[in-house]
Amino acid sequence: MTGTAAAVIMLTTTSALANWTSSLDWVRVGFPSRTWGDQSYSQIHFTKCTTDRQSPHDSVHVQLVRVDTSPDTYYDTKKFTECFTHGDGDETSTGVWTGLPAGDYRFYIKSINNADVNVLSVNKVTVDTTKADG
């Protein structure tokens, strides 16, 4: 019976890990992503970003937050610029957070072009938790 209980706990913990792909359509500062379970490592990719006010200095700041604690636990903010096409062929920005405790996470859009008046679209958002977990 003890072996079965341990296997069920391990299965539950492992099944909470998630990788997903989506998109963002005209979101504003403060937008929360969907939640995913993770332990140790989260990598977020934004591919092909656009704003309502294109500029040569486009950027979006993304903050990782653990949401199963009270209060929420905030991790550092990453600045994404490469996802805005600058003619160099690179259209993906990546943020990596390591050393994370097991829990439920999401990201928030912290700022767009260093202001809170713009809106952001991202053609492809990918959350990858496998590198350090697996």
Backbone as a ProteinNet text record, in pm:
[ID]
protein_1_A
[PRIMARY]
MTGTAAAVIMLTTTSALANWTSSLDWVRVGFPSRTWGDQSYSQIHFTKCTTDRQSPHDSVHVQLVRVDTSPDTYYDTKKFTECFTHGDGDETSTGVWTGLPAGDYRFYIKSINNADVNVLSVNKVTVDTTKADG
[TERTIARY]
81.4	0	86	193.7	281.6	344.5	388.6	447.1	349.1	224.3	121.8	100.1	92.4	72.9	188.8	311.3	428.2	422.8	380.9	372.1	266.9	156.1	50.4	98.1	168.8	221.8	320.8	409.3	506.8	436.4	334.9	260.4	192.1	132.9	66.5	166	281.5	383.7	432.1	460.3	511.2	407.2	281.1	179.1	149.7	191.8	169.8	262.5	371.1	463.5	396.9	419.1	348.8	431.5	424.3	475.4	354.4	351.2	237.4	277.3	195.2	214	81	85.7	-35.2	3.3	-80.8	-52.6	-117.3	-78.1	-138.6	-194.1	-316	-378.9	-416.5	-339.9	-364.9	-389.9	-292.9	-301.5	-235.3	-270.7	-217.7	-126.8	-58.9	23.7	-62.7	-7.3	-79.6	-142.5	-140.6	-201.6	-134.9	-214.7	-158.7	-172.2	-68	-75.4	-154.5	-177.4	-233.4	-129.7	-171.4	-83.9	-28.8	97.3	156.6	229.9	241.1	317	461.2	553.2	694.5	776.3	896.9	997.7	1132.9	1206.6	1344.2	1365	1289.4	1329	1207.6	1200.2	1099.1	1165.9	1129.6	1179.6	1057.1	1053.1	942.2	997.1	934.3	971.8	856.6	887.6	793.4	846.7	765.1	804.4	709.2	765.5	693.5	599.8	658.2	582.6	549.4	432.7	394.7	322.8	332.3	258.2	175.3	87.4	5.8	84.7	201.6	286.3	427.6	451.7	582.8	690.7	802.5	916.8	1043.1	1154.8	1279.7	1330.2	1266.6	1309	1200.9	1124.9	1018.6	1074.5	1000.4	1038.6	916.8	924.3	821.9	894.8	851.9	908.6	813.1	867.6	789.5	836.7	742.6	778.2	718.1	801.1	756.8	707.4	593.4	533.6	489.5	524.4	472.2	340.4	232.4	98.7	35.1	105.4	47.8	102.3	158.1	204.4	117.4	117	40.3	129.5	168.5	134.9	213.3	178.5	251.3	400.1	483.7	628.7	670.4	731.5	771.3	918.5	948.2	1085.6	1124.4	1250.6	1300	1225.9	1232.4	1167.4	1270.2	1229.7	1316.2	1267.1	1362.1	1329.6	1341.4	1232.1	1229.5	1232.3	1329.9	1338	1348.7	1412	1437.7	1310.6	1201.2	1077.3	1016.4	1062.2	1021.2	1117.5	1065.2	1150.3	1232.1	1362.9	1454.4	1537.4	1491.2	1561	1681.8	1704.5	1822.4	1788	1662.5	1622.8	1587.3	1618	1586.2	1454.2	1355.1	1222.4	1176.2	1267.8	1229.7	1311	1240.1	1302.8	1278.1	1375.8	1365.6	1404.6	1324.4	1356.3	1370.2	1472.4	1498.6	1506.8	1435.4	1439.7	1480	1580.1	1630.1	1625.4	1642.7	1644	1508	1402.4	1266.7	1219.3	1151.6	1090	966.8	930.1	810.8	689.8	605.9	486.8	414.7	317.8	239.1	284.9	308	365.3	280.1	298.2	245.3	336.2	322.2	395.2	295.7	345.3	267.9	342.1	267.1	325.7	345.2	470	504.6	506	560	556.4	573.5	521.8	534.5	594.7	710.8	781.2	798.5	823.7	844.9	727.5	608.3	487.4	372.7	264	149.6	32.6	58.5	-49.2	-56.7	44.8	46.9	-20.8	-50.5	-98.4	-0.5	0.2	98	27.8	78.4	39.3	165.4	154	266.1	212.2	271.6	226.2	237	344.8	364.7	430.9	365.2	418.8	440.7	562.5	593.1	649.1	593.8	647.8	708.1	836.3	910.4	967.8	930.4	977.3	1066.1	1105.1	1168.6	1318.5	1391.2	1537.5	1596.8	1563.2	1622	1537	1411.4	1323.1	1344	1380.4	1370.9	1476.2
-119.5	0	126.4	125.9	242.1	268.5	165.2	181.3	242.2	203.9	259.4	407.3	442.9	583.4	668.9	619.3	693.5	710.9	607.5	616.5	718.2	723.9	819.5	961.7	983.2	1116.8	1158.2	1068.9	1099.5	1130.2	1054.4	1076.6	1212.9	1248.6	1377.9	1491.6	1480.4	1583.8	1598.4	1487.1	1491.1	1545.1	1508.2	1552.4	1701.5	1765.3	1908.8	1990	1931.2	2001.8	2023.3	2137.6	2165.1	2252	2217.7	2301.1	2340	2461.8	2501.8	2610.4	2624.1	2725.6	2795.5	2927.1	3005.6	3132.6	3232.2	3363.5	3469.6	3593.8	3706.4	3803.5	3848.3	3941.2	4069.8	4175.1	4309.9	4313.5	4261.6	4263.6	4390	4426.2	4546.6	4508.1	4607.5	4589.8	4530.1	4432.6	4365.7	4234.6	4207	4083.8	3962.2	3869.6	3746.9	3630.1	3552	3433.2	3324.2	3215	3097.2	3043.5	2960.5	2906.5	2770.9	2742.9	2611.9	2566.3	2434.1	2376.9	2357.1	2382.4	2369.5	2339.2	2291.5	2275.9	2301.5	2393.4	2421.1	2520.5	2515.5	2587.6	2625.9	2751.4	2794.6	2880.4	2853.9	2929.7	2979.5	3108.8	3169	3229.8	3194.4	3246.8	3329.8	3448.9	3530.2	3538.4	3502.2	3509.1	3602.1	3696.9	3795.1	3881.6	3980.9	4075.9	4201.6	4259.2	4388.1	4469.1	4601.5	4691.7	4784.7	4859.8	4955.3	5079.3	5098.1	5214.1	5164.8	5117.2	5064.2	5171.7	5131.5	5222.3	5139.5	5203.9	5127.7	5074.2	5113.2	5070.2	4988.8	4910.3	4829.6	4731.1	4714.4	4617	4579.6	4463.4	4420	4358.5	4393.9	4338.1	4232	4112.5	3996.6	3955	3941.5	3902.3	3766.6	3678.9	3547.4	3558	3491.4	3497.1	3356.9	3318.7	3194.2	3228.7	3161.6	3202.3	3109	3005.7	2915.8	2945.2	3063.3	3108.1	3227.3	3256.5	3371.7	3456.8	3573.7	3634.3	3569.4	3607.4	3557.8	3588.9	3505.2	3526.2	3578.6	3696.9	3760	3734.3	3695.8	3672.9	3786	3786	3898	3912.6	4033.8	4070.9	4063.1	4006.6	3996.4	4093.5	4158.6	4252.1	4179.3	4176	4111.2	4219.5	4211	4304.9	4234	4118.8	4049.5	4002.5	3987	3939.8	4045.4	4169.5	4274.8	4269.6	4259	4245	4372	4354.7	4466.9	4446.8	4358.9	4336	4245.7	4185	4099.3	3950.4	3918.4	3779.2	3706.6	3763.6	3700.2	3757.4	3671.2	3717.4	3658.9	3599.3	3536.4	3592.4	3628.6	3667.8	3556.6	3534.3	3426.6	3476.8	3438.6	3462.8	3329.5	3316.8	3191.7	3220.7	3141.5	3148.6	3011.3	3005.2	2877.6	2877.1	2758.9	2745.1	2767.7	2742	2765.7	2650.6	2679.8	2573	2519.5	2395.1	2337.4	2422.2	2449.3	2529.7	2563.6	2653	2700.1	2840.7	2862.1	2987.4	3046.9	3175.8	3245.4	3364.5	3425.9	3549.8	3663.2	3782.8	3905.2	3996	4069.2	4174.4	4294.6	4326.4	4431.8	4570.6	4580.5	4706.9	4679.2	4770.9	4765	4897.7	4893.1	5015.1	5112.6	5057.3	5136.4	5227	5188.9	5266.8	5168.8	5219.7	5131.7	5167.3	5241	5283.3	5200.2	5123.5	5045.2	4911	4846.6	4709.2	4623.7	4494.1	4401.4	4280.6	4235.9	4107.1	4025.2	3894.8	3803.1	3685.7	3663.1	3557.1	3418.9	3397.2	3266.8	3284.6	3232.6	3230.5	3084	3051.6	2914.3	2913.9	2827.1	2803.6	2664.4	2656.4	2530.1	2508.1	2397.4	2366.8	2242.9	2190.5	2058.5	2056.5	2159.9	2152.4	2104.4	2168.6	2131.6	2032	2017	1925.8	1781.5	1760.3	1629.7	1534.5
0	0	0	77.3	82	-54.2	-124.8	-257.7	-356.1	-349.3	-436.8	-407.2	-281.3	-243.8	-293.8	-281.8	-329.3	-479.9	-552.6	-698.2	-739.8	-671.5	-703.5	-678.9	-569.4	-540.1	-647.6	-689.4	-792.9	-924.7	-959.4	-1081.3	-1078.2	-967.3	-953.9	-968.9	-905.1	-914.6	-1058	-1124.7	-1261.6	-1358	-1341.5	-1436	-1423.6	-1315.9	-1300	-1389.9	-1435.9	-1523.7	-1657.7	-1718.3	-1842.5	-1935.5	-2061.4	-2168.8	-2252	-2299.1	-2381	-2479.2	-2582.1	-2684.7	-2706.6	-2723.5	-2745	-2819.7	-2813	-2871.3	-2783	-2804.3	-2733.1	-2836.1	-2815.8	-2909.3	-2838.4	-2863.9	-2814.8	-2663.8	-2589.1	-2443.3	-2389.2	-2268.7	-2203.9	-2087.1	-2033.8	-1914.9	-1804.3	-1733.7	-1626.9	-1670.2	-1800.9	-1850.4	-1786.9	-1729.3	-1673.2	-1772.3	-1784.6	-1869.4	-1798.9	-1867	-1801.4	-1703.9	-1612.3	-1507.9	-1550.7	-1510.4	-1535	-1410.3	-1394.9	-1285.2	-1326.9	-1234.9	-1269.6	-1146	-1172	-1068.1	-1131.5	-1081.4	-1116.9	-1231	-1341.9	-1462.8	-1547	-1587.4	-1683.6	-1789.4	-1913	-2026.6	-2104	-2131.7	-2204.8	-2333.2	-2444.9	-2576.2	-2631.9	-2682.5	-2758.1	-2900.6	-3000.1	-3140.6	-3214.8	-3286.5	-3368.1	-3285	-3220.1	-3137.8	-3218	-3191.1	-3248	-3141.4	-3154.8	-3067.3	-3153.4	-3090.7	-3165	-3204.7	-3144.4	-3175.6	-3203	-3322	-3357.3	-3343.1	-3286	-3274.4	-3290.7	-3319	-3331.8	-3197.9	-3089.8	-2956	-2886	-2962.5	-2904.2	-2802.7	-2692.5	-2590.8	-2508.3	-2447.5	-2353	-2234.1	-2114.2	-1991.9	-1938.5	-1911.7	-1869.4	-1730.6	-1637.6	-1501.4	-1467.9	-1412.4	-1367.5	-1224.2	-1195.5	-1062.7	-1021.8	-900.1	-843.4	-775.3	-816.7	-774	-672.1	-627.3	-526.7	-387.2	-369.6	-238.2	-197.1	-70.6	-24.5	64.9	20.1	-108.3	-223.5	-348.1	-464.8	-450.3	-510.2	-509.3	-646.4	-649.8	-775.3	-803.2	-927	-971.5	-1066	-1106.9	-1186	-1318.8	-1370.1	-1495.9	-1607.9	-1721.1	-1839.6	-1945.6	-2013	-2120.9	-2254.5	-2330.1	-2461.2	-2569.1	-2658.9	-2771.1	-2905.7	-2909.7	-3036.1	-3105.3	-3031.2	-3093.8	-3185.4	-3171.8	-3264.5	-3382.2	-3502	-3620.2	-3639.8	-3635.5	-3655.3	-3781	-3869.3	-3995.1	-3983.6	-3866.4	-3850.4	-3861.4	-3891.6	-3909.4	-3781.2	-3665.8	-3537.6	-3488.4	-3470.4	-3431.2	-3298.7	-3220.1	-3093.9	-2978.6	-2872	-2745.2	-2645.4	-2556.8	-2459.2	-2321.5	-2222.2	-2082.3	-2012.3	-1928.1	-1856.9	-1707.3	-1630.1	-1484.6	-1433.6	-1346.1	-1294.1	-1142	-1084.5	-939.8	-876.3	-950	-900.5	-813.2	-703.2	-624.6	-697.9	-669.8	-731.2	-695.6	-794.9	-770.2	-897.5	-886.9	-1000.4	-1036.4	-1166.9	-1215.7	-1326.5	-1346.9	-1463.4	-1488.1	-1603.5	-1626.9	-1642.5	-1614.6	-1633.6	-1729.8	-1810.9	-1892.8	-1801.3	-1774.5	-1678.2	-1742.9	-1865.2	-1938.5	-2087.4	-2167.6	-2312.9	-2355.7	-2418.6	-2460.2	-2343.5	-2224.6	-2102.8	-2067.7	-2110.8	-2079.2	-2056.9	-2005.2	-1984.7	-2075.8	-2183.6	-2272.2	-2400.1	-2430.9	-2552.9	-2533.6	-2645.4	-2644.3	-2722.1	-2691.2	-2745.7	-2805.6	-2920.3	-2976.8	-2995.3	-2970.1	-2990.5	-3071.4	-3187.2	-3276	-3212.2	-3135.4	-3071.7	-2935.3	-2831.2	-2695.1	-2659.6	-2615.5	-2576.8	-2435.7	-2350.3	-2217.3	-2217.9	-2181.9	-2182.6	-2043.4	-1980.3	-1846	-1843.4	-1959	-1963.3	-1945.5	-1979.7	-1980.9	-1849.5	-1741.6	-1613.8	-1536.6	-1574.8	-1501.8	-1541.6	-1667	-1725.3	-1700
[MASK]
++++++++++++++++++++++++++++++++++++++++++++++++++++++++++++++++++++++++++++++++++++++++++++++++++++++++++++++++++++++++++++++++++++++

